[in-house]
Amino acid sequence: MADGTLAPPGKPQDGLFSRPYAVATICFSATMFLTGFAALAVVPTLPTAARELDGVSLFPLVAGSFVAASLLGGVLGGNWADRAGARRPLAAGMALTVVTLLVAASSTTIWQLVAGRFLDGLAAGMVAVSINTAIGEAYPDRLRPRAMALMSTSWVIPSLTGPPLAGLVTEWWSWRAVFYVLAALTVLPSLALVVVVRKRAWAGGDAPVDEKAPRPALFTAAVVSVGAALGQYGVSGWSPQHGIFALGALALLAVLAPRLLPPGTWRAARGLPATVLLRGMGSGTFFTIEAFVPLMLIDARGAPAVTVGLFFTGAAVIWAAASFVQGRLLEHWPRHRLVAIGSVLLALAVAIAVVGTLPEVPRLTAGAAMLVAAAGMGVLEPSLVVLSLSHSPPGRRGYASGAMQTTMNLGQITVLGLFAAALNVGLAAGVDDMTGYALAFALLLVPGSLPLLLSGRVRAG
């Protein structure tokens, strides 16, 4: 409409790019595209950067600080979005992305690089939660699955082109150039986004605020984020020092993490708590498969790195395709049934990974687990996000999106950490590499199957 507000929802002919929603759709897609490049393209540069800065021993902290800080960014962005509308944390997150890229690019010590990655994770968490919150306010119920599918698709090109391009730039020029180029590419669209969102009324600023609802403490979120980052370092080795960090991080998460989540999350109470819990379990299962299947193929089974890289490409495409299917072809299916379907695919992926450890099967068999898991997440994740918005009234969708971001990161950290710990314990006990991987992958059946067992508890009223 001419005044920048949305037309009444529900017209059958309306789509994501129809007049009432076109500007919002373009802004959200462009933002996710840029965020994807900033998050994914720098990953191949980190080992080179750590080596040049004499910080290889701290590489687990460099790699884990992004995910850990995303937890804090999700809480901060969700809290801010509920109180002032999603447009402000969205703009702030994009501006912070540019700053963090410059901080990392100019690193003179490994600790400055860690700080840059931590701030980048903070920005990414704010952006992701702000977009989910704004989608809840900008689109009617029937368009939200399509919007979430489009957000997933916006990550495909960064997933396909970002890492190889960054690898080439690092090899031919410098790892610092990757950060500087990304900062330059992001600054102008970020400024444009700030201008656009200030003129729009679709970002949730007019939603009523529930002042009596409990808000997660930002200090608690900050402590949990730091503890999660240190936990990543703790599970990366097998020594008394690593054990102290791992136990300390586990204690922090056990005591403080529940304060960031809806009451009843750990017992899977119906509605939002169960939805939040299943987001963490599904995300943790997928990203553990994505992290350790390539490691097993390259380190233990001698698979070519280029071939393994093709599985990453295939997983990105399949995730986007599955997300498109749930948003368009299956948009009228009950969301809790799609959650069950996604969980079945995740459990099947875990089974394939276990079979892929057997010496009798072709060594690339385990790579198929990444493809099947991506299909499961393409159906599961958008469905859970849509359900979280359905379970949350206006004025509380920022809180719900922040809780979903928190459990996504906690799930990745916890499940991946437990997997690494189980693998290290097995190897320390004297089992061979493949047996250790088989036992560790088998443990993933627990978080991978929970969404199927509890799918009825996320059903929307």
Short mmCIF file of C-alpha atoms in Angstrom, two decimals:
data_model
loop_
_atom_site.label_atom_id
_atom_site.label_comp_id
_atom_site.label_asym_id
_atom_site.label_seq_id
_atom_site.Cartn_x
_atom_site.Cartn_y
_atom_site.Cartn_z
CA MET A 1 0.00 0.00 0.00
CA ALA A 2 1.10 3.57 -0.53
CA ASP A 3 1.66 4.28 3.17
CA GLY A 4 3.99 1.29 3.56
CA THR A 5 1.57 -0.87 5.58
CA LEU A 6 0.42 -4.32 4.61
CA ALA A 7 -2.86 -4.96 2.94
CA PRO A 8 -5.29 -7.22 4.81
CA PRO A 9 -4.00 -10.78 4.57
CA GLY A 10 -5.79 -13.73 3.15
CA LYS A 11 -6.43 -12.89 -0.49
CA PRO A 12 -5.95 -16.11 -2.51
CA GLN A 13 -4.09 -14.30 -5.29
CA ASP A 14 -1.53 -12.79 -2.94
CA GLY A 15 1.98 -14.23 -2.99
CA LEU A 16 5.35 -13.43 -1.50
CA PHE A 17 6.13 -11.04 -4.35
CA SER A 18 2.68 -9.48 -4.69
CA ARG A 19 2.41 -5.79 -3.95
CA PRO A 20 1.73 -5.90 -0.20
CA TYR A 21 4.68 -8.19 0.55
CA ALA A 22 7.21 -7.61 -2.24
CA VAL A 23 9.48 -5.13 -0.44
CA ALA A 24 9.58 -7.23 2.72
CA THR A 25 10.32 -10.40 0.74
CA ILE A 26 13.16 -8.80 -1.21
CA CYS A 27 14.70 -7.30 1.95
CA PHE A 28 14.52 -10.56 3.88
CA SER A 29 15.94 -12.62 1.02
CA ALA A 30 18.81 -10.20 0.38
CA THR A 31 19.64 -10.10 4.09
CA MET A 32 19.75 -13.89 4.41
CA PHE A 33 21.85 -14.09 1.24
CA LEU A 34 24.44 -11.66 2.62
CA THR A 35 24.40 -13.25 6.06
CA GLY A 36 24.98 -16.64 4.47
CA PHE A 37 28.03 -15.38 2.61
CA ALA A 38 29.45 -13.74 5.73
CA ALA A 39 28.90 -16.90 7.79
CA LEU A 40 30.01 -19.56 5.29
CA ALA A 41 32.62 -18.01 3.04
CA VAL A 42 35.11 -17.36 5.83
CA VAL A 43 35.10 -20.93 7.15
CA PRO A 44 37.83 -22.26 4.78
CA THR A 45 40.08 -19.33 5.75
CA LEU A 46 40.08 -20.03 9.49
CA PRO A 47 42.72 -22.81 9.59
CA THR A 48 45.12 -20.67 7.55
CA ALA A 49 44.42 -17.64 9.73
CA ALA A 50 44.98 -19.61 12.93
CA ARG A 51 48.28 -20.96 11.64
CA GLU A 52 49.51 -17.52 10.57
CA LEU A 53 48.56 -16.03 13.95
CA ASP A 54 50.32 -18.84 15.86
CA GLY A 55 47.05 -20.00 17.36
CA VAL A 56 46.45 -23.50 16.00
CA SER A 57 45.99 -24.83 19.54
CA LEU A 58 43.04 -22.43 19.96
CA PHE A 59 41.38 -23.35 16.67
CA PRO A 60 38.43 -25.12 18.39
CA LEU A 61 37.68 -21.84 20.14
CA VAL A 62 37.91 -19.92 16.85
CA ALA A 63 35.52 -22.37 15.20
CA GLY A 64 33.09 -22.67 18.13
CA SER A 65 32.85 -19.01 19.14
CA PHE A 66 30.55 -18.16 16.20
CA VAL A 67 27.90 -20.72 17.19
CA ALA A 68 28.22 -19.87 20.88
CA ALA A 69 27.75 -16.14 20.25
CA SER A 70 24.74 -16.81 18.00
CA LEU A 71 22.99 -17.99 21.15
CA LEU A 72 23.45 -14.60 22.80
CA GLY A 73 22.54 -12.82 19.57
CA GLY A 74 19.29 -14.74 19.38
CA VAL A 75 18.26 -13.79 22.91
CA LEU A 76 19.28 -10.15 22.42
CA GLY A 77 17.55 -9.88 19.05
CA GLY A 78 14.35 -11.54 20.24
CA ASN A 79 14.12 -9.39 23.36
CA TRP A 80 14.77 -6.23 21.34
CA ALA A 81 12.29 -7.19 18.61
CA ASP A 82 9.46 -7.70 21.10
CA ARG A 83 10.08 -4.32 22.73
CA ALA A 84 10.85 -2.12 19.73
CA GLY A 85 9.98 -4.09 16.59
CA ALA A 86 12.14 -6.37 14.48
CA ARG A 87 13.49 -3.67 12.18
CA ARG A 88 15.90 -2.21 14.74
CA PRO A 89 17.77 -5.41 15.72
CA LEU A 90 17.76 -6.42 12.04
CA ALA A 91 19.47 -3.20 11.00
CA ALA A 92 21.84 -3.32 13.97
CA GLY A 93 22.77 -6.92 13.19
CA MET A 94 23.64 -6.10 9.59
CA ALA A 95 25.72 -3.09 10.62
CA LEU A 96 27.53 -5.19 13.23
CA THR A 97 28.31 -7.79 10.57
CA VAL A 98 30.36 -5.24 8.64
CA VAL A 99 32.24 -4.19 11.79
CA THR A 100 33.05 -7.77 12.81
CA LEU A 101 34.41 -8.63 9.37
CA LEU A 102 36.79 -5.69 9.64
CA VAL A 103 37.82 -6.73 13.17
CA ALA A 104 38.65 -10.24 11.97
CA ALA A 105 40.41 -9.04 8.82
CA SER A 106 42.78 -6.81 10.78
CA SER A 107 43.63 -9.46 13.39
CA THR A 108 47.16 -9.32 14.76
CA THR A 109 46.60 -12.04 17.38
CA ILE A 110 44.53 -15.18 17.59
CA TRP A 111 42.46 -13.59 20.35
CA GLN A 112 41.41 -10.75 18.06
CA LEU A 113 40.28 -13.33 15.51
CA VAL A 114 38.30 -15.12 18.22
CA ALA A 115 36.70 -11.80 19.17
CA GLY A 116 35.81 -11.12 15.54
CA ARG A 117 34.17 -14.52 15.11
CA PHE A 118 32.31 -14.13 18.40
CA LEU A 119 30.91 -10.74 17.35
CA ASP A 120 30.02 -12.17 13.93
CA GLY A 121 28.02 -14.90 15.63
CA LEU A 122 26.30 -12.27 17.77
CA ALA A 123 25.30 -10.36 14.64
CA ALA A 124 24.13 -13.50 12.82
CA GLY A 125 21.95 -14.50 15.77
CA MET A 126 20.32 -11.07 15.88
CA VAL A 127 19.65 -11.10 12.14
CA ALA A 128 18.16 -14.60 12.07
CA VAL A 129 15.80 -14.00 14.98
CA SER A 130 14.76 -10.57 13.69
CA ILE A 131 13.86 -12.01 10.29
CA ASN A 132 11.83 -14.86 11.81
CA THR A 133 10.01 -12.36 14.04
CA ALA A 134 9.32 -10.01 11.13
CA ILE A 135 8.01 -12.91 9.02
CA GLY A 136 5.55 -13.69 11.80
CA GLU A 137 4.26 -10.12 11.65
CA ALA A 138 4.54 -9.43 7.92
CA TYR A 139 2.80 -12.46 6.40
CA PRO A 140 -0.47 -14.32 7.00
CA ASP A 141 -0.34 -17.91 8.24
CA ARG A 142 -0.62 -19.45 4.78
CA LEU A 143 2.41 -17.55 3.42
CA ARG A 144 4.78 -18.23 6.32
CA PRO A 145 5.86 -21.71 5.10
CA ARG A 146 6.68 -20.22 1.70
CA ALA A 147 8.62 -17.39 3.33
CA MET A 148 10.65 -19.84 5.43
CA ALA A 149 11.36 -21.92 2.31
CA LEU A 150 12.62 -18.81 0.54
CA MET A 151 14.91 -18.02 3.47
CA SER A 152 16.44 -21.50 3.20
CA THR A 153 16.85 -21.10 -0.56
CA SER A 154 18.66 -17.80 -0.01
CA TRP A 155 21.48 -19.77 1.62
CA VAL A 156 21.99 -22.09 -1.35
CA ILE A 157 24.25 -19.86 -3.47
CA PRO A 158 26.41 -18.88 -0.46
CA SER A 159 26.66 -22.58 0.43
CA LEU A 160 27.69 -23.52 -3.10
CA THR A 161 30.00 -20.67 -4.03
CA GLY A 162 31.17 -19.05 -0.81
CA PRO A 163 33.58 -21.68 0.57
CA PRO A 164 35.34 -22.56 -2.73
CA LEU A 165 35.74 -18.90 -3.72
CA ALA A 166 37.12 -18.06 -0.29
CA GLY A 167 39.49 -21.00 -0.51
CA LEU A 168 40.83 -19.78 -3.85
CA VAL A 169 41.28 -16.21 -2.59
CA THR A 170 43.10 -17.51 0.48
CA GLU A 171 45.41 -19.68 -1.60
CA TRP A 172 46.15 -17.10 -4.31
CA TRP A 173 46.11 -13.94 -2.22
CA SER A 174 45.42 -13.76 1.53
CA TRP A 175 42.88 -14.91 4.09
CA ARG A 176 42.51 -11.29 5.17
CA ALA A 177 41.30 -10.36 1.70
CA VAL A 178 38.27 -12.64 2.14
CA PHE A 179 37.12 -10.69 5.21
CA TYR A 180 37.80 -7.29 3.62
CA VAL A 181 35.97 -8.17 0.40
CA LEU A 182 32.96 -9.49 2.32
CA ALA A 183 32.85 -6.31 4.41
CA ALA A 184 32.90 -4.18 1.24
CA LEU A 185 30.14 -6.28 -0.37
CA THR A 186 27.97 -6.07 2.74
CA VAL A 187 28.26 -2.40 3.66
CA LEU A 188 26.15 -0.87 0.86
CA PRO A 189 23.26 -3.38 1.06
CA SER A 190 23.32 -2.95 4.84
CA LEU A 191 22.91 0.80 4.51
CA ALA A 192 20.09 0.29 2.01
CA LEU A 193 18.38 -2.12 4.38
CA VAL A 194 18.57 0.39 7.24
CA VAL A 195 16.93 3.05 5.05
CA VAL A 196 14.18 0.71 3.83
CA VAL A 197 13.23 -0.76 7.20
CA ARG A 198 12.91 2.68 8.79
CA LYS A 199 10.13 3.47 6.33
CA ARG A 200 8.19 0.24 6.74
CA ALA A 201 5.55 -0.74 9.27
CA TRP A 202 5.79 -4.48 8.69
CA ALA A 203 8.60 -5.31 11.12
CA GLY A 204 6.57 -5.88 14.24
CA GLY A 205 6.89 -2.49 15.88
CA ASP A 206 3.12 -2.09 16.18
CA ALA A 207 2.56 -5.47 17.84
CA PRO A 208 1.31 -5.31 21.44
CA VAL A 209 3.94 -5.97 24.07
CA ASP A 210 3.26 -8.35 26.94
CA GLU A 211 5.10 -6.50 29.71
CA LYS A 212 4.20 -9.16 32.30
CA ALA A 213 5.77 -12.01 30.33
CA PRO A 214 9.18 -13.16 31.60
CA ARG A 215 12.18 -12.02 29.59
CA PRO A 216 15.45 -13.95 29.51
CA ALA A 217 18.32 -12.19 31.27
CA LEU A 218 20.94 -10.98 28.83
CA PHE A 219 23.69 -11.52 31.41
CA THR A 220 22.62 -15.15 31.69
CA ALA A 221 22.70 -15.50 27.91
CA ALA A 222 26.17 -13.96 27.80
CA VAL A 223 27.50 -16.39 30.43
CA VAL A 224 25.94 -19.34 28.61
CA SER A 225 27.51 -18.21 25.32
CA VAL A 226 30.97 -17.93 26.86
CA GLY A 227 30.52 -21.30 28.56
CA ALA A 228 29.44 -22.88 25.30
CA ALA A 229 32.53 -21.53 23.51
CA LEU A 230 34.82 -22.88 26.23
CA GLY A 231 32.98 -26.20 26.05
CA GLN A 232 33.90 -26.50 22.40
CA TYR A 233 37.53 -26.22 23.42
CA GLY A 234 37.02 -28.72 26.24
CA VAL A 235 35.71 -31.56 24.06
CA SER A 236 38.37 -31.09 21.38
CA GLY A 237 40.98 -33.15 23.24
CA TRP A 238 41.53 -35.77 25.90
CA SER A 239 43.54 -34.31 28.79
CA PRO A 240 42.91 -33.03 32.34
CA GLN A 241 42.90 -29.46 31.06
CA HIS A 242 40.29 -30.24 28.41
CA GLY A 243 38.26 -32.16 30.99
CA ILE A 244 38.13 -29.18 33.34
CA PHE A 245 36.85 -26.89 30.59
CA ALA A 246 34.30 -29.46 29.44
CA LEU A 247 32.92 -30.08 32.93
CA GLY A 248 32.80 -26.37 33.71
CA ALA A 249 30.92 -25.64 30.50
CA LEU A 250 28.50 -28.51 31.17
CA ALA A 251 27.77 -27.14 34.66
CA LEU A 252 27.11 -23.66 33.30
CA LEU A 253 24.77 -24.96 30.61
CA ALA A 254 22.88 -27.22 33.03
CA VAL A 255 22.28 -24.41 35.55
CA LEU A 256 21.73 -21.38 33.33
CA ALA A 257 20.46 -22.57 29.93
CA PRO A 258 16.95 -23.46 31.19
CA ARG A 259 16.46 -19.80 32.18
CA LEU A 260 16.66 -18.82 28.52
CA LEU A 261 13.90 -21.20 27.39
CA PRO A 262 10.12 -21.40 27.85
CA PRO A 263 9.03 -23.19 31.04
CA GLY A 264 8.50 -26.88 30.37
CA THR A 265 11.00 -27.13 27.53
CA TRP A 266 13.01 -30.02 29.02
CA ARG A 267 9.86 -32.06 29.64
CA ALA A 268 8.50 -31.25 26.16
CA ALA A 269 5.32 -29.53 27.35
CA ARG A 270 2.78 -29.13 24.57
CA GLY A 271 3.02 -26.10 22.33
CA LEU A 272 5.99 -23.78 22.24
CA PRO A 273 8.18 -25.67 24.79
CA ALA A 274 8.07 -28.91 22.78
CA THR A 275 8.63 -27.00 19.54
CA VAL A 276 11.69 -25.29 20.99
CA LEU A 277 13.10 -28.59 22.28
CA LEU A 278 12.71 -30.38 18.95
CA ARG A 279 14.47 -27.54 17.12
CA GLY A 280 17.54 -28.20 19.26
CA MET A 281 17.47 -31.96 18.86
CA GLY A 282 17.04 -31.87 15.10
CA SER A 283 19.66 -29.18 14.58
CA GLY A 284 22.17 -30.93 16.83
CA THR A 285 21.74 -34.20 14.96
CA PHE A 286 22.14 -32.65 11.53
CA PHE A 287 25.18 -30.52 12.26
CA THR A 288 26.94 -33.38 14.05
CA ILE A 289 26.47 -35.52 10.95
CA GLU A 290 27.70 -32.66 8.78
CA ALA A 291 30.79 -32.17 10.96
CA PHE A 292 31.90 -35.76 11.62
CA VAL A 293 30.90 -37.69 8.50
CA PRO A 294 33.38 -35.67 6.37
CA LEU A 295 36.03 -36.04 9.07
CA MET A 296 35.53 -39.81 9.14
CA LEU A 297 35.58 -40.09 5.34
CA ILE A 298 38.80 -38.10 4.95
CA ASP A 299 40.70 -39.05 8.10
CA ALA A 300 39.67 -42.66 8.65
CA ARG A 301 38.59 -43.90 5.22
CA GLY A 302 40.93 -41.92 2.98
CA ALA A 303 38.25 -40.37 0.76
CA PRO A 304 39.36 -37.48 -1.50
CA ALA A 305 38.58 -34.06 -0.03
CA VAL A 306 37.17 -32.84 -3.35
CA THR A 307 34.69 -35.72 -3.46
CA VAL A 308 33.63 -35.10 0.12
CA GLY A 309 33.10 -31.43 -0.77
CA LEU A 310 30.52 -32.50 -3.34
CA PHE A 311 28.42 -33.95 -0.53
CA PHE A 312 28.32 -30.48 1.05
CA THR A 313 27.12 -29.06 -2.25
CA GLY A 314 24.50 -31.77 -2.63
CA ALA A 315 23.29 -31.28 0.93
CA ALA A 316 22.78 -27.55 0.37
CA VAL A 317 20.75 -28.15 -2.78
CA ILE A 318 18.66 -30.93 -1.22
CA TRP A 319 17.93 -28.85 1.89
CA ALA A 320 16.62 -26.03 -0.32
CA ALA A 321 14.58 -28.45 -2.47
CA ALA A 322 13.01 -30.12 0.58
CA SER A 323 12.21 -26.71 2.05
CA PHE A 324 10.53 -25.72 -1.22
CA VAL A 325 8.46 -28.91 -1.17
CA GLN A 326 7.19 -28.32 2.37
CA GLY A 327 6.41 -24.67 1.59
CA ARG A 328 4.65 -25.16 -1.73
CA LEU A 329 3.60 -28.74 -2.45
CA LEU A 330 2.86 -29.68 1.16
CA GLU A 331 1.76 -26.28 2.47
CA HIS A 332 -1.68 -27.58 3.44
CA TRP A 333 -0.34 -30.55 5.44
CA PRO A 334 -0.48 -30.27 9.22
CA ARG A 335 2.89 -29.00 10.38
CA HIS A 336 3.29 -31.66 13.09
CA ARG A 337 3.09 -34.38 10.43
CA LEU A 338 5.88 -32.73 8.48
CA VAL A 339 7.91 -32.66 11.70
CA ALA A 340 7.45 -36.43 11.94
CA ILE A 341 8.50 -36.92 8.31
CA GLY A 342 11.63 -34.83 8.81
CA SER A 343 12.53 -36.83 11.92
CA VAL A 344 12.19 -40.13 10.05
CA LEU A 345 14.66 -38.85 7.48
CA LEU A 346 17.08 -37.75 10.21
CA ALA A 347 16.93 -41.18 11.86
CA LEU A 348 17.51 -42.80 8.46
CA ALA A 349 20.55 -40.56 7.95
CA VAL A 350 22.00 -41.69 11.29
CA ALA A 351 21.48 -45.33 10.29
CA ILE A 352 23.28 -44.71 6.98
CA ALA A 353 26.19 -43.12 8.85
CA VAL A 354 26.46 -46.19 11.10
CA VAL A 355 26.40 -48.54 8.10
CA GLY A 356 29.01 -46.35 6.42
CA THR A 357 31.51 -47.23 9.15
CA LEU A 358 31.51 -50.92 8.16
CA PRO A 359 34.62 -51.92 6.21
CA GLU A 360 32.53 -54.12 3.91
CA VAL A 361 30.58 -51.22 2.38
CA PRO A 362 31.95 -48.65 -0.11
CA ARG A 363 33.77 -45.89 1.73
CA LEU A 364 31.56 -43.10 0.37
CA THR A 365 28.36 -44.70 1.68
CA ALA A 366 28.41 -42.54 4.79
CA GLY A 367 28.35 -39.44 2.60
CA ALA A 368 24.76 -40.25 1.68
CA ALA A 369 23.89 -39.58 5.33
CA MET A 370 24.58 -35.89 4.73
CA LEU A 371 22.15 -35.81 1.80
CA VAL A 372 19.33 -37.61 3.64
CA ALA A 373 19.85 -35.51 6.76
CA ALA A 374 19.64 -32.33 4.65
CA ALA A 375 16.31 -33.52 3.22
CA GLY A 376 15.04 -34.13 6.75
CA MET A 377 16.09 -30.69 7.96
CA GLY A 378 14.61 -29.00 4.89
CA VAL A 379 11.22 -30.33 5.98
CA LEU A 380 11.71 -30.23 9.75
CA GLU A 381 13.22 -26.82 10.44
CA PRO A 382 10.79 -24.55 8.52
CA SER A 383 7.85 -26.50 9.96
CA LEU A 384 9.09 -25.99 13.52
CA VAL A 385 9.69 -22.27 12.94
CA VAL A 386 6.15 -21.87 11.53
CA LEU A 387 4.75 -23.76 14.53
CA SER A 388 6.69 -21.56 16.96
CA LEU A 389 5.07 -18.48 15.41
CA SER A 390 1.64 -20.11 15.63
CA HIS A 391 2.16 -20.86 19.31
CA SER A 392 3.17 -17.24 20.08
CA PRO A 393 0.84 -14.24 20.25
CA PRO A 394 1.88 -10.89 18.75
CA GLY A 395 4.34 -9.20 21.04
CA ARG A 396 5.91 -12.53 22.02
CA ARG A 397 7.16 -13.75 18.65
CA GLY A 398 10.57 -12.22 19.24
CA TYR A 399 10.84 -14.21 22.46
CA ALA A 400 9.78 -17.39 20.65
CA SER A 401 12.24 -16.80 17.81
CA GLY A 402 15.00 -16.12 20.32
CA ALA A 403 14.20 -19.35 22.18
CA MET A 404 14.30 -21.27 18.90
CA GLN A 405 17.69 -19.75 18.08
CA THR A 406 18.94 -20.59 21.58
CA THR A 407 18.00 -24.26 21.39
CA MET A 408 19.35 -24.52 17.86
CA ASN A 409 22.75 -23.40 19.11
CA LEU A 410 22.52 -25.38 22.35
CA GLY A 411 21.55 -28.44 20.35
CA GLN A 412 24.52 -28.07 18.03
CA ILE A 413 26.93 -27.50 20.91
CA THR A 414 25.55 -30.21 23.19
CA VAL A 415 24.96 -33.00 20.68
CA LEU A 416 28.22 -32.34 18.86
CA GLY A 417 30.09 -32.12 22.17
CA LEU A 418 28.64 -35.39 23.47
CA PHE A 419 29.47 -37.06 20.15
CA ALA A 420 33.07 -35.82 20.33
CA ALA A 421 33.35 -36.92 23.95
CA ALA A 422 31.98 -40.39 23.17
CA LEU A 423 34.38 -40.74 20.26
CA ASN A 424 37.36 -39.65 22.37
CA VAL A 425 36.39 -42.01 25.20
CA GLY A 426 36.10 -44.92 22.77
CA LEU A 427 39.46 -44.19 21.19
CA ALA A 428 41.07 -43.81 24.62
CA ALA A 429 39.62 -47.21 25.58
CA GLY A 430 41.48 -48.81 22.71
CA VAL A 431 38.77 -49.40 20.09
CA ASP A 432 39.71 -48.86 16.47
CA ASP A 433 38.69 -45.69 14.67
CA MET A 434 35.76 -47.13 12.74
CA THR A 435 34.28 -48.88 15.76
CA GLY A 436 34.54 -45.62 17.70
CA TYR A 437 32.70 -43.77 14.95
CA ALA A 438 30.04 -46.50 14.74
CA LEU A 439 29.28 -46.32 18.46
CA ALA A 440 29.24 -42.52 18.48
CA PHE A 441 26.94 -42.33 15.44
CA ALA A 442 24.58 -44.86 17.03
CA LEU A 443 24.09 -42.46 19.95
CA LEU A 444 22.67 -39.91 17.51
CA LEU A 445 19.55 -42.05 17.16
CA VAL A 446 18.34 -40.58 20.46
CA PRO A 447 18.18 -36.87 19.47
CA GLY A 448 17.41 -37.79 15.87
CA SER A 449 14.29 -39.76 16.82
CA LEU A 450 12.86 -37.39 19.45
CA PRO A 451 11.02 -35.17 16.93
CA LEU A 452 9.16 -38.25 15.67
CA LEU A 453 8.22 -39.45 19.14
CA LEU A 454 7.11 -35.97 20.29
CA SER A 455 5.66 -34.58 17.06
CA GLY A 456 2.12 -34.70 18.46
CA ARG A 457 3.11 -32.26 21.19
CA VAL A 458 3.91 -29.47 18.71
CA ARG A 459 0.53 -29.56 16.98
CA ALA A 460 -0.96 -26.10 16.49
CA GLY A 461 -4.39 -25.51 18.00
#
